Structures are given as C-alpha cells and as structure tokens.
Amino acid sequence: MKFQIKISERSSQALCLLLALSYARAVPLPLTQVLITQGPAAQLKVKEQSALQLPCVYQLPQLYAESHSISLRWRKDNKLVRQVQLGQASVTTSEPQLESLLRDDTRLTLNKQTGALQFSSVLASDAGSYQCQLLVEGQPAVSSNVGQLEVIEQLKFMPQPTSKNLELGSVAKVHCKAQGTPTPQVKWLRDTQQPLPAQVTDHNGTLIFRNVSTAQRGQYTCLASSSQGQISATVSINVVVAPKFLVPLQPALEVNEADIAIIHCQATGDPQPTIRWDKDLIYFNENNTDVKRFQLLENGTLEIHNVQPEDEGRYGCTIGSSAGLKRDEVLLVVRSNKSASNSIVTRIIIIIICLAFLYFVLVLGLKLWYRYRRHLGKVQLEDAAPVAADAEGHEHAEHEPCLTEANSSKNLKSKLRESTILEQESQVADDVV
Ligand SMILES: *[C@@H]1O[C@H](CO)[C@@H](O)[C@H](O)[C@H]1NC(C)=O
Ligand SMILES: *[C@@H]1O[C@H](CO)[C@@H](O)[C@H](O)[C@H]1NC(C)=O
Ligand SMILES: *[C@@H]1O[C@H](CO)[C@@H](O)[C@H](O)[C@H]1NC(C)=O
C-alpha cells in the first residue's frame, strides 16, 4: 500500500496504468466486459495438407449477445478473411464481398459456436500471421494476440515434369522443379540411374539438349531430394521431325468444266504426317463430300471428277503429326463451257470475215487483171492501127491526130500514164477494203 501511494503521489498517470493492468488480468469483470481469453498460438508449425484449428475463445455477456450487434472476425496478415455475426439473430447477411469470400475457399470455415478458424487442409499459401477480433457496436474492437503460422511444405514436383517431343536438330529444354521445406535438390538421370548422354546437360533441374538427335530419345528421370526424403518422376523424350511439304503446292490450277482436277499434296516428317483436305477451310467429311466426284487418294492426291463451276475455291491441304501441323492451299479456277462456246462463235465470225476479205481481194484482183488484159489487147490493137490508118486515110487521124513514127514515144508515155492511173485505182480499191 505504501508503495502504491508513493507512486500515486508521483503521478496520476502511473496509477491509470496500474488500473489498466489490473483490468487486463481479468480480475472481477464488470458485466459490460467483452473479452478474448484465448487466441491462436504465437508460433505454429504444421504440415501441408493437414487439418488445423485456430482457437478464438471469447467472453460475451448474455446481455450483449441479445441486444448488441456483435461480429467475430479473423484476419490474416491484417486482411479480413472470415467474419460471423454473433448476438442479435436478426442481423442477417454480412457484406456481399464477404459472402463471396466465404464461397471462394471452402477449406476455410469460421465456427460460429467456438469462434475457431478451421482449415480442412492447410496449403503452403496459408502461411502468415492470424488474429481474431470481436467487434461490438459502439465500442473499440477487442483483438487477440497474433499467431504465426508456418507450413511445412511437402516434397513435391511443381509442376510435374511431362514427356516431350523434341524437334530433330533443335535446342530444347525440359524443366523439373520441386518444392518443399527445406528446399530440395533436383537432378536428372538417363533412364533411372545412368549418366546423361553427350550434348545433354542438367542446369539446376533444367535438362538442356544442345542439338537434338535420335540417339537422345528415351526415358529420363528427375530426382528431387531433401531431408524429407526423395521423389522421382520419369518422362519420355521423343525426337520428331515436323511435317513438311515434299513438293510445294501449286498456287493455282485452271480446269475446264466437266474435266478432272488433280491436286497433289505430299508430306514428310517423323512420324509420317497424315493429310487432310479442306475446301475454303471446311474439312471434307462423309456428310459434305460428293464421293462420286471427290476422291481423296491414299497418297494425298485429291481428284475432282466432272468439275462443276461451284467447285471453284481454295483447296487446303493440312499435313499433321504429333510433331505439328502445316497447311497450304491451291486456288482452283473453273473455266465454264459457256465461255468456251462463246469463243468458238467468235472464231467462226473471224473466219467468215477473213473469208469475205479474201473473196473481195480475189474479185478485185480478177477485175484488175481483166482490165489489164483488156488494155493490153487495146495497145496491141493500137500498134496494128497505123497500117489500118494508112489504108483508111483520116479516119484514124481524128482519134490520134498526129500519129507518126516520131510520136511513138509519146504514145508510150500515155501508155505509162494509163498504167499509173490503173495503179491509183487499185490503191483506191485497197483503201476501200
Ligand atoms: C538453382 O536453383 C536454386 C533453387 O531453385 C536457386 O536458388 C539457384 O539460384 C539456382 N542456380 C542457378 C545457377 O540457376
Ligand atoms: C454426319 O452426319 C451424321 C448424321 O447427321 C452425324 O452423326 C455425324 O456426326 C456427321 N459427321 C460429321 C463428320 O460431321
Ligand atoms: C497418287 O495416286 C494416283 C492414282 O494412283 C496418281 O494418279 C497420282 O499421281 C498419285 N500422286 C502422286 C503424288 O504420286
């Protein structure tokens, strides 16, 4: 008593502190007191996938439970994870986001009776600091101590290594990752215990193939070990050659209607690729194919018999195997018979025009020749004329006034003139043609 008085004399602040301390020790509680008597353990280590219960034991006077709105909350790393309404039953649902929170992860439940947070199966991601709280309307929140949860991760592959197809001649990686507490060591082996083949190295759990060859085909085992033990996973590594077109597809093909169209498609690869045809990106199947006209041959060739105008389009050949897929296409153009008959008509017309022209030229030629012949005959007549003129006197002089031996050159000139006129005439005739 003496000591206390001494303190109180020193400062009233210290007395307040003392009073607060005595309250916290939960000596006789006033009726109004809301308390959490037990929270989660300060340090907790659990194995992954085990069940867990974090307690939250509280004292709540009956009076409060009936007349106040009280909620119990659990926080993880200071974020609200679960909440439940205590007391007034009339308080129905909590906020919508909390509802969705509850539905999110069914592993986690808040027991309304005990206030405990229950994990059906602990995950590595559950590690963190946990605290429970009681909230009474109009009063400051009452919080429990903070409990640290540590999860001992089981030794496991994350993700599980998988079998792979590696492209011949390429550089490839195959990963193996393991998790656990403590961190495991990871290494690769050929088959189950042999060293890795040449050109294949193990970099911290990643298998690297520098230049993939068929000799590297086979089984590989990834070993992960820690103080927890050892686990292994075996995968098969297959070496493949991606599908390739043996001969590039012809880009376009023109076929007459009713003819046969043949489109080749040949592929190589390992494994041998299969060939599928499509028209305008729709694969041929038993329902959309006229099997009488469309023949998809074993060797990859597509034959279209009695080609119809509607067959025009893009024909795609897809070559595929476990090593990949490739597609290329051919444009099929159908020349219809209608346009072919049209061209025959035009050809006939052209022939008729040519024939008419030839006929015209022939007639003209004949005409000219005839005229020339007639003219020749006339000249011969004229050559013989002087004799006749001599015999018959002036008669001829009227026609050729001074026809003498000396004039014969003039006569030749006129003859020449006549022939040029003839030439001009024939030119005019040509122009007309
Ligand atoms: C190997 O893996 C461990 C753990 O995954 C990592 O800490 C380390 O840095 C890695 N080493 C190399 C060389 O990548
Ligand atoms: C073809 O038609 C039948 C019956 O309509 C249907 O069952 C089948 O799946 C179809 N096949 C293809 C490849 O579409
Ligand atoms: C496929 O077979 C057909 C008929 O036997 C033949 O006409 C065609 O040329 C072949 N294709 C190739 C690419 O050899």
Short mmCIF file of C-alpha atoms and ligand atoms in Angstrom, two decimals:
data_model
loop_
_atom_site.label_atom_id
_atom_site.label_comp_id
_atom_site.label_asym_id
_atom_site.label_seq_id
_atom_site.Cartn_x
_atom_site.Cartn_y
_atom_site.Cartn_z
CA MET A 1 0.00 0.00 0.00
CA LYS A 2 2.76 2.26 0.89
CA PHE A 3 4.39 1.65 -2.47
CA GLN A 4 1.21 2.37 -4.35
CA ILE A 5 0.58 5.57 -2.52
CA LYS A 6 4.11 6.61 -3.19
CA ILE A 7 3.52 6.11 -6.93
CA SER A 8 0.21 7.89 -6.90
CA GLU A 9 1.91 10.76 -5.27
CA ARG A 10 4.44 10.75 -8.07
CA SER A 11 1.92 10.88 -10.86
CA SER A 12 -1.68 10.14 -11.57
CA GLN A 13 -0.62 8.74 -14.96
CA ALA A 14 1.12 5.79 -13.36
CA LEU A 15 -2.00 4.98 -11.36
CA CYS A 16 -4.02 4.87 -14.51
CA LEU A 17 -1.54 2.42 -15.98
CA LEU A 18 -1.83 0.22 -12.93
CA LEU A 19 -5.59 0.22 -13.14
CA ALA A 20 -5.44 -0.74 -16.77
CA LEU A 21 -3.12 -3.60 -15.91
CA SER A 22 -5.46 -4.93 -13.28
CA TYR A 23 -8.28 -4.93 -15.82
CA ALA A 24 -6.22 -6.84 -18.32
CA ARG A 25 -5.53 -9.52 -15.71
CA ALA A 26 -9.29 -10.04 -15.70
CA VAL A 27 -9.88 -9.70 -12.05
CA PRO A 28 -13.62 -9.27 -11.29
CA LEU A 29 -15.11 -8.34 -14.63
CA PRO A 30 -17.76 -5.76 -14.93
CA LEU A 31 -20.81 -7.01 -16.79
CA THR A 32 -20.02 -4.80 -19.72
CA GLN A 33 -16.71 -6.51 -20.43
CA VAL A 34 -16.13 -8.23 -23.82
CA LEU A 35 -13.00 -10.34 -23.86
CA ILE A 36 -10.97 -12.79 -25.92
CA THR A 37 -9.47 -15.23 -23.46
CA GLN A 38 -7.62 -17.40 -25.98
CA GLY A 39 -6.32 -16.63 -29.46
CA PRO A 40 -4.09 -18.59 -31.82
CA ALA A 41 -0.75 -19.91 -30.57
CA ALA A 42 2.06 -17.42 -31.11
CA GLN A 43 4.12 -19.87 -33.20
CA LEU A 44 2.62 -22.73 -35.11
CA LYS A 45 4.24 -25.21 -37.50
CA VAL A 46 2.03 -27.58 -39.42
CA LYS A 47 2.49 -29.98 -42.27
CA GLU A 48 0.93 -29.19 -45.56
CA GLN A 49 -2.43 -30.89 -46.19
CA SER A 50 -3.09 -31.47 -42.51
CA ALA A 51 -6.21 -30.12 -40.78
CA LEU A 52 -5.84 -27.16 -38.46
CA GLN A 53 -7.94 -25.21 -35.99
CA LEU A 54 -7.00 -21.75 -34.71
CA PRO A 55 -8.94 -21.06 -31.48
CA CYS A 56 -10.65 -17.83 -30.52
CA VAL A 57 -12.28 -18.24 -27.13
CA TYR A 58 -14.25 -15.19 -26.06
CA GLN A 59 -16.40 -13.97 -23.20
CA LEU A 60 -19.56 -12.26 -24.14
CA PRO A 61 -22.08 -11.22 -21.51
CA GLN A 62 -25.55 -12.59 -22.24
CA LEU A 63 -26.91 -9.08 -22.23
CA TYR A 64 -24.66 -8.19 -25.17
CA ALA A 65 -25.47 -11.28 -27.07
CA GLU A 66 -29.14 -10.36 -27.03
CA SER A 67 -29.15 -6.66 -27.58
CA HIS A 68 -25.99 -5.74 -29.44
CA SER A 69 -24.72 -6.24 -32.92
CA ILE A 70 -21.51 -8.18 -32.44
CA SER A 71 -19.25 -9.70 -35.03
CA LEU A 72 -16.31 -12.05 -34.81
CA ARG A 73 -13.59 -11.65 -37.42
CA TRP A 74 -10.45 -13.44 -38.40
CA ARG A 75 -7.63 -11.54 -40.07
CA LYS A 76 -4.70 -12.95 -41.96
CA ASP A 77 -1.73 -10.62 -42.46
CA ASN A 78 -4.14 -7.85 -41.35
CA LYS A 79 -6.66 -8.62 -44.10
CA LEU A 80 -10.14 -9.80 -43.26
CA VAL A 81 -10.62 -13.44 -44.24
CA ARG A 82 -13.73 -14.58 -42.34
CA GLN A 83 -16.50 -12.86 -40.38
CA VAL A 84 -19.54 -14.09 -38.49
CA GLN A 85 -22.39 -12.28 -36.71
CA LEU A 86 -22.91 -13.11 -33.08
CA GLY A 87 -25.62 -11.79 -30.79
CA GLN A 88 -28.71 -10.45 -32.47
CA ALA A 89 -30.10 -13.15 -34.69
CA SER A 90 -32.00 -10.52 -36.64
CA VAL A 91 -28.76 -9.36 -38.29
CA THR A 92 -28.91 -11.36 -41.44
CA THR A 93 -26.26 -11.29 -44.07
CA SER A 94 -22.87 -9.70 -43.99
CA GLU A 95 -21.49 -7.59 -46.85
CA PRO A 96 -21.65 -9.23 -50.28
CA GLN A 97 -17.88 -9.27 -50.76
CA LEU A 98 -17.58 -11.31 -47.57
CA GLU A 99 -20.10 -13.78 -48.86
CA SER A 100 -18.07 -14.33 -51.99
CA LEU A 101 -15.01 -14.59 -49.78
CA LEU A 102 -16.71 -17.41 -47.95
CA ARG A 103 -17.58 -19.24 -51.10
CA ASP A 104 -14.11 -18.74 -52.56
CA ASP A 105 -12.23 -21.17 -50.43
CA THR A 106 -14.24 -23.91 -48.80
CA ARG A 107 -11.17 -25.20 -46.94
CA LEU A 108 -11.54 -22.31 -44.54
CA THR A 109 -14.51 -22.03 -42.16
CA LEU A 110 -15.32 -19.98 -39.11
CA ASN A 111 -17.04 -21.96 -36.41
CA LYS A 112 -19.76 -19.72 -35.04
CA GLN A 113 -20.08 -21.68 -31.77
CA THR A 114 -16.43 -21.73 -30.80
CA GLY A 115 -15.11 -18.81 -32.84
CA ALA A 116 -12.31 -21.02 -34.20
CA LEU A 117 -10.92 -20.72 -37.70
CA GLN A 118 -10.77 -24.18 -39.24
CA PHE A 119 -8.64 -25.39 -42.15
CA SER A 120 -9.69 -28.68 -43.69
CA SER A 121 -6.31 -28.97 -45.44
CA VAL A 122 -3.50 -26.49 -44.99
CA LEU A 123 -1.71 -25.20 -48.07
CA ALA A 124 1.70 -23.53 -48.33
CA SER A 125 -0.11 -20.30 -49.17
CA ASP A 126 -1.85 -20.36 -45.79
CA ALA A 127 1.36 -19.38 -44.01
CA GLY A 128 1.10 -15.97 -42.34
CA SER A 129 0.00 -14.11 -39.20
CA TYR A 130 -3.50 -14.71 -37.83
CA GLN A 131 -5.58 -12.74 -35.37
CA CYS A 132 -9.20 -12.84 -34.26
CA GLN A 133 -11.30 -9.79 -33.29
CA LEU A 134 -14.60 -9.08 -31.58
CA LEU A 135 -16.48 -6.01 -32.67
CA VAL A 136 -19.24 -4.65 -30.51
CA GLU A 137 -21.30 -1.83 -31.94
CA GLY A 138 -20.18 1.48 -30.46
CA GLN A 139 -17.09 0.08 -28.77
CA PRO A 140 -13.46 -0.27 -29.81
CA ALA A 141 -12.53 -3.66 -31.29
CA VAL A 142 -11.14 -6.34 -28.99
CA SER A 143 -8.25 -8.25 -30.58
CA SER A 144 -6.48 -11.46 -29.75
CA ASN A 145 -2.75 -11.92 -29.91
CA VAL A 146 -1.18 -12.61 -33.30
CA GLY A 147 -0.31 -16.19 -34.19
CA GLN A 148 2.35 -17.01 -36.78
CA LEU A 149 1.52 -19.98 -38.94
CA GLU A 150 4.35 -21.77 -40.68
CA VAL A 151 3.56 -24.51 -43.19
CA ILE A 152 5.98 -27.36 -43.74
CA GLU A 153 5.74 -27.93 -47.48
CA GLN A 154 5.71 -31.49 -48.63
CA LEU A 155 8.36 -32.51 -51.07
CA LYS A 156 6.69 -32.46 -54.49
CA PHE A 157 7.21 -31.59 -58.15
CA MET A 158 5.67 -28.28 -59.09
CA PRO A 159 4.67 -28.73 -61.85
CA GLN A 160 5.04 -32.42 -62.53
CA PRO A 161 7.60 -32.93 -65.35
CA THR A 162 5.98 -34.10 -68.60
CA SER A 163 7.02 -36.13 -71.63
CA LYS A 164 8.11 -34.10 -74.62
CA ASN A 165 8.52 -34.30 -78.38
CA LEU A 166 11.73 -32.55 -79.35
CA GLU A 167 12.40 -31.32 -82.88
CA LEU A 168 15.38 -33.02 -84.50
CA GLY A 169 18.38 -30.67 -84.66
CA SER A 170 16.85 -28.05 -82.38
CA VAL A 171 17.89 -26.76 -78.96
CA ALA A 172 15.39 -27.86 -76.32
CA LYS A 173 14.80 -27.60 -72.58
CA VAL A 174 12.93 -29.90 -70.24
CA HIS A 175 12.16 -28.47 -66.82
CA CYS A 176 11.92 -30.16 -63.46
CA LYS A 177 11.02 -28.07 -60.42
CA ALA A 178 10.47 -29.34 -56.92
CA GLN A 179 9.12 -27.63 -53.79
CA GLY A 180 9.35 -28.48 -50.12
CA THR A 181 10.66 -27.45 -46.74
CA PRO A 182 13.66 -27.40 -46.76
CA THR A 183 14.31 -26.54 -50.44
CA PRO A 184 15.03 -29.80 -52.28
CA GLN A 185 17.93 -30.63 -54.62
CA VAL A 186 16.92 -31.57 -58.15
CA LYS A 187 18.81 -33.60 -60.73
CA TRP A 188 18.24 -35.52 -63.94
CA LEU A 189 19.34 -39.05 -64.89
CA ARG A 190 19.13 -41.09 -68.08
CA ASP A 191 16.65 -43.94 -67.65
CA THR A 192 16.71 -44.32 -63.87
CA GLN A 193 20.38 -44.22 -62.96
CA GLN A 194 22.62 -43.70 -65.96
CA PRO A 195 24.53 -40.51 -66.65
CA LEU A 196 23.16 -38.13 -69.25
CA PRO A 197 24.17 -38.61 -72.89
CA ALA A 198 26.58 -36.30 -74.64
CA GLN A 199 25.16 -32.93 -75.71
CA VAL A 200 22.64 -33.10 -72.85
CA THR A 201 23.32 -31.14 -69.67
CA ASP A 202 21.48 -30.56 -66.41
CA HIS A 203 21.34 -26.94 -65.25
CA ASN A 204 19.80 -26.87 -61.80
CA GLY A 205 16.91 -29.14 -62.79
CA THR A 206 16.60 -27.97 -66.40
CA LEU A 207 17.66 -30.52 -68.95
CA ILE A 208 19.23 -28.83 -71.97
CA PHE A 209 19.56 -30.58 -75.34
CA ARG A 210 22.07 -28.63 -77.44
CA ASN A 211 21.40 -30.40 -80.73
CA VAL A 212 18.55 -32.87 -80.54
CA SER A 213 19.43 -36.23 -82.13
CA THR A 214 17.60 -39.53 -82.37
CA ALA A 215 20.18 -41.10 -80.02
CA GLN A 216 18.86 -38.87 -77.24
CA ARG A 217 15.42 -40.46 -77.48
CA GLY A 218 14.40 -42.34 -74.34
CA GLN A 219 13.44 -42.15 -70.67
CA TYR A 220 14.80 -39.53 -68.31
CA THR A 221 14.24 -39.39 -64.56
CA CYS A 222 14.14 -36.31 -62.39
CA LEU A 223 15.15 -36.84 -58.76
CA ALA A 224 14.26 -34.38 -56.01
CA SER A 225 15.64 -34.90 -52.54
CA SER A 226 15.67 -33.13 -49.19
CA SER A 227 15.71 -34.13 -45.52
CA GLN A 228 12.07 -35.11 -46.06
CA GLY A 229 13.18 -37.85 -48.44
CA GLN A 230 13.36 -38.36 -52.19
CA ILE A 231 10.84 -38.33 -55.01
CA SER A 232 11.28 -39.08 -58.69
CA ALA A 233 9.43 -38.59 -61.96
CA THR A 234 10.23 -40.33 -65.25
CA VAL A 235 9.39 -38.76 -68.62
CA SER A 236 9.88 -39.95 -72.19
CA ILE A 237 11.73 -37.77 -74.60
CA ASN A 238 10.79 -38.39 -78.19
CA VAL A 239 12.64 -36.97 -81.18
CA VAL A 240 10.43 -35.88 -84.08
CA VAL A 241 10.64 -34.12 -87.40
CA ALA A 242 7.95 -31.52 -88.01
CA PRO A 243 5.75 -32.13 -91.08
CA LYS A 244 6.99 -30.57 -94.30
CA PHE A 245 5.57 -30.42 -97.82
CA LEU A 246 7.68 -32.67 -100.04
CA VAL A 247 6.72 -30.59 -103.08
CA PRO A 248 5.24 -27.12 -102.65
CA LEU A 249 1.60 -26.96 -103.67
CA GLN A 250 0.94 -25.27 -107.00
CA PRO A 251 -0.62 -21.91 -106.11
CA ALA A 252 -3.39 -22.05 -108.72
CA LEU A 253 -4.99 -24.52 -111.09
CA GLU A 254 -7.31 -23.81 -114.01
CA VAL A 255 -9.58 -26.59 -115.21
CA ASN A 256 -12.34 -26.74 -117.79
CA GLU A 257 -15.82 -27.50 -116.59
CA ALA A 258 -16.57 -31.26 -116.71
CA ASP A 259 -12.84 -32.05 -116.78
CA ILE A 260 -10.88 -33.67 -113.98
CA ALA A 261 -8.84 -31.64 -111.49
CA ILE A 262 -5.87 -33.33 -109.84
CA ILE A 263 -4.18 -31.64 -106.89
CA HIS A 264 -1.18 -33.33 -105.32
CA CYS A 265 -0.11 -32.98 -101.71
CA GLN A 266 2.85 -34.90 -100.37
CA ALA A 267 4.39 -34.62 -96.92
CA THR A 268 7.38 -35.86 -94.99
CA GLY A 269 8.12 -35.92 -91.31
CA ASP A 270 8.75 -38.24 -88.42
CA PRO A 271 6.27 -39.61 -87.56
CA GLN A 272 4.83 -39.65 -91.09
CA PRO A 273 2.22 -36.89 -91.24
CA THR A 274 -1.38 -37.55 -92.21
CA ILE A 275 -3.03 -35.48 -94.94
CA ARG A 276 -6.41 -33.79 -94.71
CA TRP A 277 -8.08 -31.75 -97.40
CA ASP A 278 -10.47 -28.88 -96.92
CA LYS A 279 -12.36 -26.57 -99.20
CA ASP A 280 -12.45 -22.93 -98.11
CA LEU A 281 -11.33 -24.04 -94.61
CA ILE A 282 -14.05 -26.67 -94.19
CA TYR A 283 -12.67 -30.18 -93.93
CA PHE A 284 -14.10 -32.82 -96.21
CA ASN A 285 -16.15 -35.38 -94.29
CA GLU A 286 -18.69 -38.03 -95.13
CA ASN A 287 -21.54 -35.50 -94.92
CA ASN A 288 -20.30 -32.66 -97.08
CA THR A 289 -18.48 -34.60 -99.79
CA ASP A 290 -19.83 -35.86 -103.10
CA VAL A 291 -17.83 -39.11 -103.04
CA LYS A 292 -18.63 -39.79 -106.69
CA ARG A 293 -16.74 -36.71 -107.77
CA PHE A 294 -14.30 -36.05 -104.94
CA GLN A 295 -11.66 -38.69 -104.37
CA LEU A 296 -9.15 -38.31 -101.59
CA LEU A 297 -6.45 -40.80 -102.54
CA GLU A 298 -4.20 -42.64 -100.09
CA ASN A 299 -1.09 -40.92 -101.44
CA GLY A 300 -2.53 -37.50 -100.64
CA THR A 301 -3.73 -36.60 -104.12
CA LEU A 302 -7.17 -35.00 -104.42
CA GLU A 303 -9.09 -35.78 -107.59
CA ILE A 304 -12.20 -33.88 -108.57
CA HIS A 305 -14.06 -35.55 -111.42
CA ASN A 306 -16.55 -33.76 -113.65
CA VAL A 307 -15.56 -30.36 -112.27
CA GLN A 308 -18.51 -28.02 -111.72
CA PRO A 309 -18.44 -24.20 -111.56
CA GLU A 310 -19.30 -24.35 -107.82
CA ASP A 311 -16.12 -26.38 -107.20
CA GLU A 312 -14.13 -23.20 -107.65
CA GLY A 313 -12.40 -22.17 -104.44
CA ARG A 314 -9.39 -22.64 -102.22
CA TYR A 315 -8.41 -26.23 -101.53
CA GLY A 316 -6.26 -26.57 -98.42
CA CYS A 317 -4.01 -29.48 -97.60
CA THR A 318 -3.19 -29.89 -93.90
CA ILE A 319 -0.30 -32.15 -93.00
CA GLY A 320 -0.05 -33.12 -89.37
CA SER A 321 1.57 -35.41 -86.84
CA SER A 322 2.46 -35.28 -83.18
CA ALA A 323 5.30 -33.00 -84.27
CA GLY A 324 3.00 -30.27 -85.59
CA LEU A 325 0.63 -29.07 -88.29
CA LYS A 326 1.03 -27.19 -91.55
CA ARG A 327 -1.45 -26.05 -94.21
CA ASP A 328 -1.05 -24.83 -97.74
CA GLU A 329 -3.69 -24.18 -100.39
CA VAL A 330 -4.41 -24.26 -104.10
CA LEU A 331 -6.79 -21.92 -105.86
CA LEU A 332 -8.99 -23.86 -108.28
CA VAL A 333 -10.43 -21.84 -111.17
CA VAL A 334 -13.11 -23.47 -113.31
CA ARG A 335 -13.39 -22.36 -116.93
CA SER A 336 -17.06 -22.75 -117.79
CA ASN A 337 -18.22 -24.28 -121.10
CA LYS A 338 -20.34 -21.22 -121.83
CA SER A 339 -17.31 -19.04 -122.30
CA ALA A 340 -15.69 -21.81 -124.36
CA SER A 341 -18.70 -21.90 -126.80
CA ASN A 342 -18.57 -18.12 -126.95
CA SER A 343 -15.01 -18.28 -128.12
CA ILE A 344 -15.99 -20.77 -130.85
CA VAL A 345 -18.64 -18.34 -132.11
CA THR A 346 -16.15 -15.50 -132.22
CA ARG A 347 -13.66 -17.73 -134.01
CA ILE A 348 -16.29 -18.61 -136.63
CA ILE A 349 -17.11 -14.94 -137.10
CA ILE A 350 -13.44 -14.11 -137.53
CA ILE A 351 -13.06 -16.89 -140.10
CA ILE A 352 -16.12 -15.63 -142.01
CA ILE A 353 -14.73 -12.08 -142.05
CA CYS A 354 -11.39 -13.39 -143.30
CA LEU A 355 -13.06 -15.43 -145.99
CA ALA A 356 -15.13 -12.41 -147.07
CA PHE A 357 -11.99 -10.31 -147.21
CA LEU A 358 -10.15 -12.92 -149.25
CA TYR A 359 -13.10 -13.15 -151.61
CA PHE A 360 -13.17 -9.38 -152.03
CA VAL A 361 -9.42 -9.27 -152.73
CA LEU A 362 -9.77 -12.13 -155.22
CA VAL A 363 -12.64 -10.43 -157.05
CA LEU A 364 -10.78 -7.14 -157.16
CA GLY A 365 -7.64 -8.87 -158.36
CA LEU A 366 -9.51 -10.64 -161.08
CA LYS A 367 -11.19 -7.43 -162.12
CA LEU A 368 -7.87 -5.60 -162.33
CA TRP A 369 -6.27 -8.43 -164.16
CA TYR A 370 -9.14 -8.50 -166.61
CA ARG A 371 -8.86 -4.77 -167.16
CA TYR A 372 -5.12 -5.02 -167.67
CA ARG A 373 -5.63 -7.80 -170.12
CA ARG A 374 -8.20 -5.69 -171.95
CA HIS A 375 -5.82 -2.76 -172.01
CA LEU A 376 -3.02 -4.93 -173.33
CA GLY A 377 -5.33 -6.08 -176.08
CA LYS A 378 -6.14 -2.41 -176.89
CA VAL A 379 -2.44 -1.47 -177.08
CA GLN A 380 -1.84 -4.35 -179.45
CA LEU A 381 -4.74 -3.06 -181.48
CA GLU A 382 -3.26 0.42 -181.48
CA ASP A 383 0.14 -0.96 -182.50
CA ALA A 384 -1.53 -2.51 -185.52
CA ALA A 385 -3.61 0.66 -186.17
CA PRO A 386 -1.07 2.73 -188.28
CA VAL A 387 -1.30 0.16 -191.01
CA ALA A 388 -5.05 0.38 -190.96
CA ALA A 389 -4.90 4.18 -190.84
CA ASP A 390 -2.63 4.28 -193.79
CA ALA A 391 -5.12 2.21 -195.57
CA GLU A 392 -8.24 4.04 -194.49
CA GLY A 393 -6.91 7.58 -194.52
CA HIS A 394 -8.13 10.24 -191.99
CA GLU A 395 -10.42 8.01 -190.16
CA HIS A 396 -7.75 7.24 -187.56
CA ALA A 397 -6.25 10.70 -187.60
CA GLU A 398 -9.34 12.01 -185.83
CA HIS A 399 -8.67 9.66 -182.97
CA GLU A 400 -4.89 10.13 -182.93
CA PRO A 401 -4.30 13.38 -184.83
CA CYS A 402 -0.59 13.13 -185.50
CA LEU A 403 0.21 9.52 -185.10
CA THR A 404 3.60 9.11 -186.66
CA GLU A 405 6.71 7.06 -186.16
CA ALA A 406 8.11 10.05 -184.27
CA ASN A 407 5.07 10.07 -181.99
CA SER A 408 5.51 6.52 -180.89
CA SER A 409 7.50 7.70 -177.80
CA LYS A 410 4.59 9.98 -176.83
CA ASN A 411 2.31 7.01 -177.27
CA LEU A 412 4.47 5.06 -174.83
CA LYS A 413 4.20 7.93 -172.35
CA SER A 414 0.43 7.92 -172.45
CA LYS A 415 0.53 4.20 -172.01
CA LEU A 416 2.62 4.70 -168.89
CA ARG A 417 0.18 7.35 -167.63
CA GLU A 418 -2.68 4.96 -168.08
CA SER A 419 -0.89 2.30 -166.10
CA THR A 420 -0.27 4.75 -163.19
CA ILE A 421 -3.95 5.62 -163.21
CA LEU A 422 -4.68 1.94 -163.02
CA GLU A 423 -2.31 1.70 -160.08
CA GLN A 424 -4.06 4.61 -158.38
CA GLU A 425 -7.37 2.95 -158.98
CA SER A 426 -6.18 -0.27 -157.39
CA GLN A 427 -4.90 1.76 -154.43
CA VAL A 428 -8.29 3.38 -154.03
CA ALA A 429 -9.82 -0.09 -154.15
CA ASP A 430 -7.42 -1.22 -151.42
CA ASP A 431 -8.36 1.78 -149.28
CA VAL A 432 -12.00 0.92 -149.63
CA VAL A 433 -11.26 -2.60 -148.49
C1 LIG B 1 19.34 -23.26 -58.73
O1 LIG B 1 18.11 -23.35 -58.07
C2 LIG B 1 18.06 -22.76 -56.81
C3 LIG B 1 16.75 -23.03 -56.19
O2 LIG B 1 15.74 -23.15 -57.11
C4 LIG B 1 18.37 -21.28 -56.94
O3 LIG B 1 18.40 -20.67 -55.68
C5 LIG B 1 19.72 -21.10 -57.63
O4 LIG B 1 19.99 -19.73 -57.85
C6 LIG B 1 19.73 -21.82 -58.94
N1 LIG B 1 21.06 -21.77 -59.53
C7 LIG B 1 21.27 -21.43 -60.81
C8 LIG B 1 22.68 -21.48 -61.25
O5 LIG B 1 20.37 -21.17 -61.54
C1 LIG B 2 -22.52 -36.67 -90.34
O1 LIG B 2 -23.90 -36.70 -90.09
C2 LIG B 2 -24.29 -37.61 -89.09
C3 LIG B 2 -25.78 -37.61 -89.02
O2 LIG B 2 -26.32 -36.34 -89.21
C4 LIG B 2 -23.63 -37.20 -87.76
O3 LIG B 2 -23.97 -38.10 -86.76
C5 LIG B 2 -22.14 -37.18 -87.94
O4 LIG B 2 -21.53 -36.71 -86.75
C6 LIG B 2 -21.76 -36.27 -89.09
N1 LIG B 2 -20.34 -36.37 -89.31
C7 LIG B 2 -19.55 -35.31 -89.35
C8 LIG B 2 -18.12 -35.56 -89.56
O5 LIG B 2 -19.98 -34.17 -89.22
C1 LIG B 3 -1.48 -40.82 -106.29
O1 LIG B 3 -2.14 -41.88 -106.91
C2 LIG B 3 -2.86 -41.54 -108.06
C3 LIG B 3 -3.60 -42.77 -108.55
O2 LIG B 3 -2.92 -43.93 -108.24
C4 LIG B 3 -1.93 -40.98 -109.11
O3 LIG B 3 -2.66 -40.56 -110.24
C5 LIG B 3 -1.21 -39.78 -108.52
O4 LIG B 3 -0.26 -39.29 -109.44
C6 LIG B 3 -0.51 -40.17 -107.25
N1 LIG B 3 0.07 -38.98 -106.66
C7 LIG B 3 1.35 -38.78 -106.54
C8 LIG B 3 1.76 -37.52 -105.90
O5 LIG B 3 2.17 -39.59 -106.91
#
